[in-house]
Amino acid sequence: MRSRLRTFLPLTLPLLTAAGLHAAALKPEDVEFFETRIRPALVAECYECHDAKQQKGELRLDHRDGLLKGGDEGPSIVPGDPDKSLLIRSITHEHEDLKMPKKRPKLDARIIEDFKEWVRRGAPDPRDQAPKDSVTPTWQDLLSVRRNWWSFQPVRAVNPPAGRANSPIDRFLDAKISAAGIKPSAPADKATLLRRATFTLTGLPPTPEEI
């Protein structure tokens, strides 16, 4: 028995020591940030395709080493650098071929900002062991993610951007158009406005009398 221990301990101690050092190095506030903002999103949005049961693209996201190792496209994250992290480029839809979650809308802006902040912090992750089975999202996991939806945010007063448009809504639209580098169309004449209005309201063009 002692000989077996002498053989076993030199092999396992480095792994146990590394795991212990990592756990000790994590700041409590970083662990809380991960557990309240990152893990629920991973469970609700990513584990379906990247966990113990299924690894699309040879990628697992249900434990720290799997996330760091990455899949066919390389490491998922570069701790400290969101701009170079494949995971961030995927969830922001900046990657041409990888837009995650697949076949679903882009994650809420607040969740994406949480992931960027997490990577800036060095991607602290207490998940030392790879689960043997799939993890089913709990209602609390789903609720934590859905609380970030824009439709659940409290209404707040927002000052419209500066602009020449009379309507504050148009000033918001103009600001987005300008940010996208799109040249706005010229103001429509009265006949065009009437045509748009009648098509919208009746589905028919305006009559000569209406014009």
PDB file of C-alpha atoms in Angstrom:
ATOM      1  CA  MET A   1       0.000   0.000   0.000  1.00  0.00           C
ATOM      2  CA  ARG A   2       2.803   2.397   0.899  1.00  0.00           C
ATOM      3  CA  SER A   3       4.586   1.702  -2.390  1.00  0.00           C
ATOM      4  CA  ARG A   4       1.408   2.509  -4.276  1.00  0.00           C
ATOM      5  CA  LEU A   5       1.071   5.778  -2.406  1.00  0.00           C
ATOM      6  CA  ARG A   6       4.667   6.679  -3.171  1.00  0.00           C
ATOM      7  CA  THR A   7       3.924   6.139  -6.858  1.00  0.00           C
ATOM      8  CA  PHE A   8       0.531   7.873  -6.792  1.00  0.00           C
ATOM      9  CA  LEU A   9       1.332  10.985  -4.790  1.00  0.00           C
ATOM     10  CA  PRO A  10       4.079  12.421  -7.050  1.00  0.00           C
ATOM     11  CA  LEU A  11       1.637  12.206  -9.959  1.00  0.00           C
ATOM     12  CA  THR A  12      -1.367  13.748  -8.219  1.00  0.00           C
ATOM     13  CA  LEU A  13       0.211  16.327  -5.922  1.00  0.00           C
ATOM     14  CA  PRO A  14       1.088  18.762  -8.743  1.00  0.00           C
ATOM     15  CA  LEU A  15      -2.502  18.662  -9.967  1.00  0.00           C
ATOM     16  CA  LEU A  16      -3.955  19.096  -6.495  1.00  0.00           C
ATOM     17  CA  THR A  17      -1.490  21.866  -5.727  1.00  0.00           C
ATOM     18  CA  ALA A  18      -2.291  23.697  -8.972  1.00  0.00           C
ATOM     19  CA  ALA A  19      -6.025  23.485  -8.297  1.00  0.00           C
ATOM     20  CA  GLY A  20      -5.534  24.650  -4.733  1.00  0.00           C
ATOM     21  CA  LEU A  21      -3.336  27.554  -5.791  1.00  0.00           C
ATOM     22  CA  HIS A  22      -5.866  28.630  -8.377  1.00  0.00           C
ATOM     23  CA  ALA A  23      -8.731  28.500  -5.872  1.00  0.00           C
ATOM     24  CA  ALA A  24      -6.688  30.459  -3.346  1.00  0.00           C
ATOM     25  CA  ALA A  25      -5.750  33.066  -5.942  1.00  0.00           C
ATOM     26  CA  LEU A  26      -9.364  33.911  -6.786  1.00  0.00           C
ATOM     27  CA  LYS A  27     -10.689  37.049  -5.146  1.00  0.00           C
ATOM     28  CA  PRO A  28     -14.073  36.653  -3.423  1.00  0.00           C
ATOM     29  CA  GLU A  29     -15.532  39.513  -5.456  1.00  0.00           C
ATOM     30  CA  ASP A  30     -14.376  37.852  -8.701  1.00  0.00           C
ATOM     31  CA  VAL A  31     -15.949  34.543  -7.671  1.00  0.00           C
ATOM     32  CA  GLU A  32     -19.204  36.339  -6.879  1.00  0.00           C
ATOM     33  CA  PHE A  33     -19.088  38.105 -10.246  1.00  0.00           C
ATOM     34  CA  PHE A  34     -18.609  34.786 -12.040  1.00  0.00           C
ATOM     35  CA  GLU A  35     -21.298  32.941 -10.081  1.00  0.00           C
ATOM     36  CA  THR A  36     -23.943  35.665 -10.407  1.00  0.00           C
ATOM     37  CA  ARG A  37     -23.283  36.988 -13.922  1.00  0.00           C
ATOM     38  CA  ILE A  38     -21.205  34.552 -15.973  1.00  0.00           C
ATOM     39  CA  ARG A  39     -22.071  31.008 -14.896  1.00  0.00           C
ATOM     40  CA  PRO A  40     -25.881  31.477 -15.300  1.00  0.00           C
ATOM     41  CA  ALA A  41     -25.375  32.791 -18.834  1.00  0.00           C
ATOM     42  CA  LEU A  42     -23.049  29.920 -19.731  1.00  0.00           C
ATOM     43  CA  VAL A  43     -25.505  27.359 -18.366  1.00  0.00           C
ATOM     44  CA  ALA A  44     -28.546  28.932 -20.037  1.00  0.00           C
ATOM     45  CA  GLU A  45     -27.000  29.807 -23.389  1.00  0.00           C
ATOM     46  CA  CYS A  46     -23.870  27.680 -24.000  1.00  0.00           C
ATOM     47  CA  TYR A  47     -24.016  24.321 -22.224  1.00  0.00           C
ATOM     48  CA  GLU A  48     -26.623  22.988 -24.653  1.00  0.00           C
ATOM     49  CA  CYS A  49     -23.928  22.611 -27.325  1.00  0.00           C
ATOM     50  CA  HIS A  50     -20.684  22.681 -25.313  1.00  0.00           C
ATOM     51  CA  ASP A  51     -20.881  20.442 -22.253  1.00  0.00           C
ATOM     52  CA  ALA A  52     -20.175  16.866 -21.179  1.00  0.00           C
ATOM     53  CA  LYS A  53     -22.806  15.441 -23.545  1.00  0.00           C
ATOM     54  CA  GLN A  54     -22.074  17.454 -26.673  1.00  0.00           C
ATOM     55  CA  GLN A  55     -19.013  19.393 -27.795  1.00  0.00           C
ATOM     56  CA  LYS A  56     -19.698  21.147 -31.077  1.00  0.00           C
ATOM     57  CA  GLY A  57     -16.429  22.219 -32.617  1.00  0.00           C
ATOM     58  CA  GLU A  58     -14.640  20.124 -29.947  1.00  0.00           C
ATOM     59  CA  LEU A  59     -15.390  22.913 -27.464  1.00  0.00           C
ATOM     60  CA  ARG A  60     -16.430  22.504 -23.837  1.00  0.00           C
ATOM     61  CA  LEU A  61     -17.465  25.478 -21.774  1.00  0.00           C
ATOM     62  CA  ASP A  62     -18.628  23.720 -18.605  1.00  0.00           C
ATOM     63  CA  HIS A  63     -15.253  23.874 -16.820  1.00  0.00           C
ATOM     64  CA  ARG A  64     -12.257  26.191 -16.691  1.00  0.00           C
ATOM     65  CA  ASP A  65      -9.703  24.071 -18.526  1.00  0.00           C
ATOM     66  CA  GLY A  66     -12.134  23.335 -21.364  1.00  0.00           C
ATOM     67  CA  LEU A  67     -12.822  27.014 -21.840  1.00  0.00           C
ATOM     68  CA  LEU A  68      -9.129  27.928 -21.790  1.00  0.00           C
ATOM     69  CA  LYS A  69      -8.200  25.107 -24.158  1.00  0.00           C
ATOM     70  CA  GLY A  70     -10.945  25.997 -26.630  1.00  0.00           C
ATOM     71  CA  GLY A  71     -11.915  23.910 -29.647  1.00  0.00           C
ATOM     72  CA  ASP A  72     -11.239  23.633 -33.344  1.00  0.00           C
ATOM     73  CA  GLU A  73     -10.814  27.404 -33.647  1.00  0.00           C
ATOM     74  CA  GLY A  74      -8.297  27.660 -30.796  1.00  0.00           C
ATOM     75  CA  PRO A  75      -8.489  29.028 -27.226  1.00  0.00           C
ATOM     76  CA  SER A  76     -11.843  30.550 -26.321  1.00  0.00           C
ATOM     77  CA  ILE A  77     -10.464  33.395 -24.270  1.00  0.00           C
ATOM     78  CA  VAL A  78      -7.290  35.388 -23.775  1.00  0.00           C
ATOM     79  CA  PRO A  79      -7.469  36.360 -20.084  1.00  0.00           C
ATOM     80  CA  GLY A  80      -7.206  40.107 -19.730  1.00  0.00           C
ATOM     81  CA  ASP A  81      -7.908  40.874 -23.410  1.00  0.00           C
ATOM     82  CA  PRO A  82     -11.558  40.739 -24.563  1.00  0.00           C
ATOM     83  CA  ASP A  83     -10.680  42.002 -28.056  1.00  0.00           C
ATOM     84  CA  LYS A  84      -8.513  38.936 -28.730  1.00  0.00           C
ATOM     85  CA  SER A  85     -10.887  36.448 -27.104  1.00  0.00           C
ATOM     86  CA  LEU A  86     -12.789  34.227 -29.530  1.00  0.00           C
ATOM     87  CA  LEU A  87     -15.677  33.822 -27.082  1.00  0.00           C
ATOM     88  CA  ILE A  88     -16.219  37.588 -26.968  1.00  0.00           C
ATOM     89  CA  ARG A  89     -15.964  37.917 -30.750  1.00  0.00           C
ATOM     90  CA  SER A  90     -18.559  35.152 -31.080  1.00  0.00           C
ATOM     91  CA  ILE A  91     -21.153  36.560 -28.702  1.00  0.00           C
ATOM     92  CA  THR A  92     -20.747  40.087 -30.141  1.00  0.00           C
ATOM     93  CA  HIS A  93     -21.184  38.626 -33.660  1.00  0.00           C
ATOM     94  CA  GLU A  94     -17.890  40.214 -34.740  1.00  0.00           C
ATOM     95  CA  HIS A  95     -16.583  36.851 -35.968  1.00  0.00           C
ATOM     96  CA  GLU A  96     -17.642  36.230 -39.559  1.00  0.00           C
ATOM     97  CA  ASP A  97     -18.418  32.528 -39.122  1.00  0.00           C
ATOM     98  CA  LEU A  98     -19.091  32.127 -35.396  1.00  0.00           C
ATOM     99  CA  LYS A  99     -22.147  33.981 -34.151  1.00  0.00           C
ATOM    100  CA  MET A 100     -23.306  32.579 -30.839  1.00  0.00           C
ATOM    101  CA  PRO A 101     -25.745  31.521 -29.520  1.00  0.00           C
ATOM    102  CA  LYS A 102     -26.357  29.820 -32.837  1.00  0.00           C
ATOM    103  CA  LYS A 103     -29.714  30.472 -34.526  1.00  0.00           C
ATOM    104  CA  ARG A 104     -30.786  32.711 -31.638  1.00  0.00           C
ATOM    105  CA  PRO A 105     -30.684  36.475 -31.108  1.00  0.00           C
ATOM    106  CA  LYS A 106     -27.482  38.040 -29.875  1.00  0.00           C
ATOM    107  CA  LEU A 107     -27.146  38.110 -26.105  1.00  0.00           C
ATOM    108  CA  ASP A 108     -28.379  41.209 -24.321  1.00  0.00           C
ATOM    109  CA  ALA A 109     -25.873  44.067 -24.286  1.00  0.00           C
ATOM    110  CA  ARG A 110     -25.606  43.911 -20.494  1.00  0.00           C
ATOM    111  CA  ILE A 111     -24.636  40.236 -20.580  1.00  0.00           C
ATOM    112  CA  ILE A 112     -22.031  40.895 -23.272  1.00  0.00           C
ATOM    113  CA  GLU A 113     -20.539  43.703 -21.169  1.00  0.00           C
ATOM    114  CA  ASP A 114     -20.416  41.336 -18.182  1.00  0.00           C
ATOM    115  CA  PHE A 115     -18.423  38.819 -20.242  1.00  0.00           C
ATOM    116  CA  LYS A 116     -16.017  41.523 -21.392  1.00  0.00           C
ATOM    117  CA  GLU A 117     -15.512  42.685 -17.815  1.00  0.00           C
ATOM    118  CA  TRP A 118     -14.970  39.089 -16.707  1.00  0.00           C
ATOM    119  CA  VAL A 119     -12.229  38.590 -19.313  1.00  0.00           C
ATOM    120  CA  ARG A 120     -10.641  41.929 -18.340  1.00  0.00           C
ATOM    121  CA  ARG A 121     -10.426  40.617 -14.771  1.00  0.00           C
ATOM    122  CA  GLY A 122      -8.447  37.652 -16.063  1.00  0.00           C
ATOM    123  CA  ALA A 123     -11.455  35.326 -16.530  1.00  0.00           C
ATOM    124  CA  PRO A 124     -11.532  34.069 -12.909  1.00  0.00           C
ATOM    125  CA  ASP A 125     -13.283  30.706 -12.909  1.00  0.00           C
ATOM    126  CA  PRO A 126     -13.721  28.408  -9.871  1.00  0.00           C
ATOM    127  CA  ARG A 127     -14.882  25.409 -11.960  1.00  0.00           C
ATOM    128  CA  ASP A 128     -11.905  23.107 -11.378  1.00  0.00           C
ATOM    129  CA  GLN A 129     -13.514  19.813 -12.399  1.00  0.00           C
ATOM    130  CA  ALA A 130     -15.098  18.741 -15.674  1.00  0.00           C
ATOM    131  CA  PRO A 131     -18.667  17.514 -14.975  1.00  0.00           C
ATOM    132  CA  LYS A 132     -19.385  13.933 -15.971  1.00  0.00           C
ATOM    133  CA  ASP A 133     -22.971  14.714 -16.938  1.00  0.00           C
ATOM    134  CA  SER A 134     -24.816  17.545 -18.616  1.00  0.00           C
ATOM    135  CA  VAL A 135     -25.995  20.411 -16.446  1.00  0.00           C
ATOM    136  CA  THR A 136     -29.634  21.356 -16.915  1.00  0.00           C
ATOM    137  CA  PRO A 137     -30.338  25.059 -16.437  1.00  0.00           C
ATOM    138  CA  THR A 138     -32.306  25.772 -13.282  1.00  0.00           C
ATOM    139  CA  TRP A 139     -35.047  28.359 -13.129  1.00  0.00           C
ATOM    140  CA  GLN A 140     -32.665  30.568 -11.145  1.00  0.00           C
ATOM    141  CA  ASP A 141     -30.081  30.335 -13.961  1.00  0.00           C
ATOM    142  CA  LEU A 142     -32.656  31.359 -16.541  1.00  0.00           C
ATOM    143  CA  LEU A 143     -34.023  34.134 -14.340  1.00  0.00           C
ATOM    144  CA  SER A 144     -30.532  35.562 -13.796  1.00  0.00           C
ATOM    145  CA  VAL A 145     -30.076  35.824 -17.557  1.00  0.00           C
ATOM    146  CA  ARG A 146     -33.571  37.094 -18.364  1.00  0.00           C
ATOM    147  CA  ARG A 147     -33.358  39.869 -15.793  1.00  0.00           C
ATOM    148  CA  ASN A 148     -30.917  41.509 -18.192  1.00  0.00           C
ATOM    149  CA  TRP A 149     -33.404  41.664 -21.058  1.00  0.00           C
ATOM    150  CA  TRP A 150     -34.081  45.227 -22.135  1.00  0.00           C
ATOM    151  CA  SER A 151     -37.828  44.737 -21.651  1.00  0.00           C
ATOM    152  CA  PHE A 152     -37.300  44.066 -17.929  1.00  0.00           C
ATOM    153  CA  GLN A 153     -35.238  47.180 -17.284  1.00  0.00           C
ATOM    154  CA  PRO A 154     -36.895  50.071 -15.429  1.00  0.00           C
ATOM    155  CA  VAL A 155     -37.986  53.000 -17.548  1.00  0.00           C
ATOM    156  CA  ARG A 156     -35.611  55.952 -17.271  1.00  0.00           C
ATOM    157  CA  ALA A 157     -35.398  59.396 -18.794  1.00  0.00           C
ATOM    158  CA  VAL A 158     -32.847  59.666 -21.608  1.00  0.00           C
ATOM    159  CA  ASN A 159     -31.828  62.900 -23.281  1.00  0.00           C
ATOM    160  CA  PRO A 160     -31.941  62.571 -27.080  1.00  0.00           C
ATOM    161  CA  PRO A 161     -28.748  63.257 -29.036  1.00  0.00           C
ATOM    162  CA  ALA A 162     -28.204  66.683 -30.542  1.00  0.00           C
ATOM    163  CA  GLY A 163     -29.454  67.016 -34.097  1.00  0.00           C
ATOM    164  CA  ARG A 164     -31.521  69.018 -36.552  1.00  0.00           C
ATOM    165  CA  ALA A 165     -34.599  66.759 -36.482  1.00  0.00           C
ATOM    166  CA  ASN A 166     -37.600  68.103 -34.597  1.00  0.00           C
ATOM    167  CA  SER A 167     -38.633  64.720 -33.215  1.00  0.00           C
ATOM    168  CA  PRO A 168     -36.474  63.261 -30.430  1.00  0.00           C
ATOM    169  CA  ILE A 169     -37.091  59.802 -31.919  1.00  0.00           C
ATOM    170  CA  ASP A 170     -35.667  60.985 -35.242  1.00  0.00           C
ATOM    171  CA  ARG A 171     -32.598  62.348 -33.440  1.00  0.00           C
ATOM    172  CA  PHE A 172     -31.954  58.904 -31.940  1.00  0.00           C
ATOM    173  CA  LEU A 173     -32.350  57.352 -35.402  1.00  0.00           C
ATOM    174  CA  ASP A 174     -30.068  59.963 -36.981  1.00  0.00           C
ATOM    175  CA  ALA A 175     -27.369  59.258 -34.382  1.00  0.00           C
ATOM    176  CA  LYS A 176     -27.465  55.503 -35.144  1.00  0.00           C
ATOM    177  CA  ILE A 177     -27.430  56.137 -38.898  1.00  0.00           C
ATOM    178  CA  SER A 178     -24.416  58.410 -38.520  1.00  0.00           C
ATOM    179  CA  ALA A 179     -22.591  55.903 -36.284  1.00  0.00           C
ATOM    180  CA  ALA A 180     -23.149  53.204 -38.925  1.00  0.00           C
ATOM    181  CA  GLY A 181     -21.642  55.426 -41.605  1.00  0.00           C
ATOM    182  CA  ILE A 182     -24.860  55.532 -43.607  1.00  0.00           C
ATOM    183  CA  LYS A 183     -25.877  58.614 -45.533  1.00  0.00           C
ATOM    184  CA  PRO A 184     -29.490  59.521 -44.637  1.00  0.00           C
ATOM    185  CA  SER A 185     -32.072  59.928 -47.356  1.00  0.00           C
ATOM    186  CA  ALA A 186     -33.308  63.367 -48.300  1.00  0.00           C
ATOM    187  CA  PRO A 187     -36.589  64.516 -46.691  1.00  0.00           C
ATOM    188  CA  ALA A 188     -39.611  63.116 -48.516  1.00  0.00           C
ATOM    189  CA  ASP A 189     -41.959  65.490 -50.353  1.00  0.00           C
ATOM    190  CA  LYS A 190     -45.644  65.729 -49.463  1.00  0.00           C
ATOM    191  CA  ALA A 191     -46.827  63.411 -52.235  1.00  0.00           C
ATOM    192  CA  THR A 192     -44.431  60.691 -51.094  1.00  0.00           C
ATOM    193  CA  LEU A 193     -45.504  61.090 -47.464  1.00  0.00           C
ATOM    194  CA  LEU A 194     -49.163  60.806 -48.481  1.00  0.00           C
ATOM    195  CA  ARG A 195     -48.444  57.683 -50.537  1.00  0.00           C
ATOM    196  CA  ARG A 196     -46.639  56.061 -47.592  1.00  0.00           C
ATOM    197  CA  ALA A 197     -49.453  56.964 -45.196  1.00  0.00           C
ATOM    198  CA  THR A 198     -52.247  55.563 -47.359  1.00  0.00           C
ATOM    199  CA  PHE A 199     -50.373  52.351 -48.129  1.00  0.00           C
ATOM    200  CA  THR A 200     -49.754  51.905 -44.406  1.00  0.00           C
ATOM    201  CA  LEU A 201     -53.334  52.637 -43.363  1.00  0.00           C
ATOM    202  CA  THR A 202     -55.338  51.086 -46.222  1.00  0.00           C
ATOM    203  CA  GLY A 203     -52.905  49.051 -48.308  1.00  0.00           C
ATOM    204  CA  LEU A 204     -53.875  51.149 -51.343  1.00  0.00           C
ATOM    205  CA  PRO A 205     -52.301  54.139 -53.090  1.00  0.00           C
ATOM    206  CA  PRO A 206     -53.842  57.588 -52.570  1.00  0.00           C
ATOM    207  CA  THR A 207     -56.715  58.596 -54.810  1.00  0.00           C
ATOM    208  CA  PRO A 208     -56.494  61.668 -57.072  1.00  0.00           C
ATOM    209  CA  GLU A 209     -58.894  63.447 -54.695  1.00  0.00           C
ATOM    210  CA  GLU A 210     -56.654  62.701 -51.710  1.00  0.00           C
ATOM    211  CA  ILE A 211     -53.611  63.963 -53.581  1.00  0.00           C
TER     212      ILE A 211
END
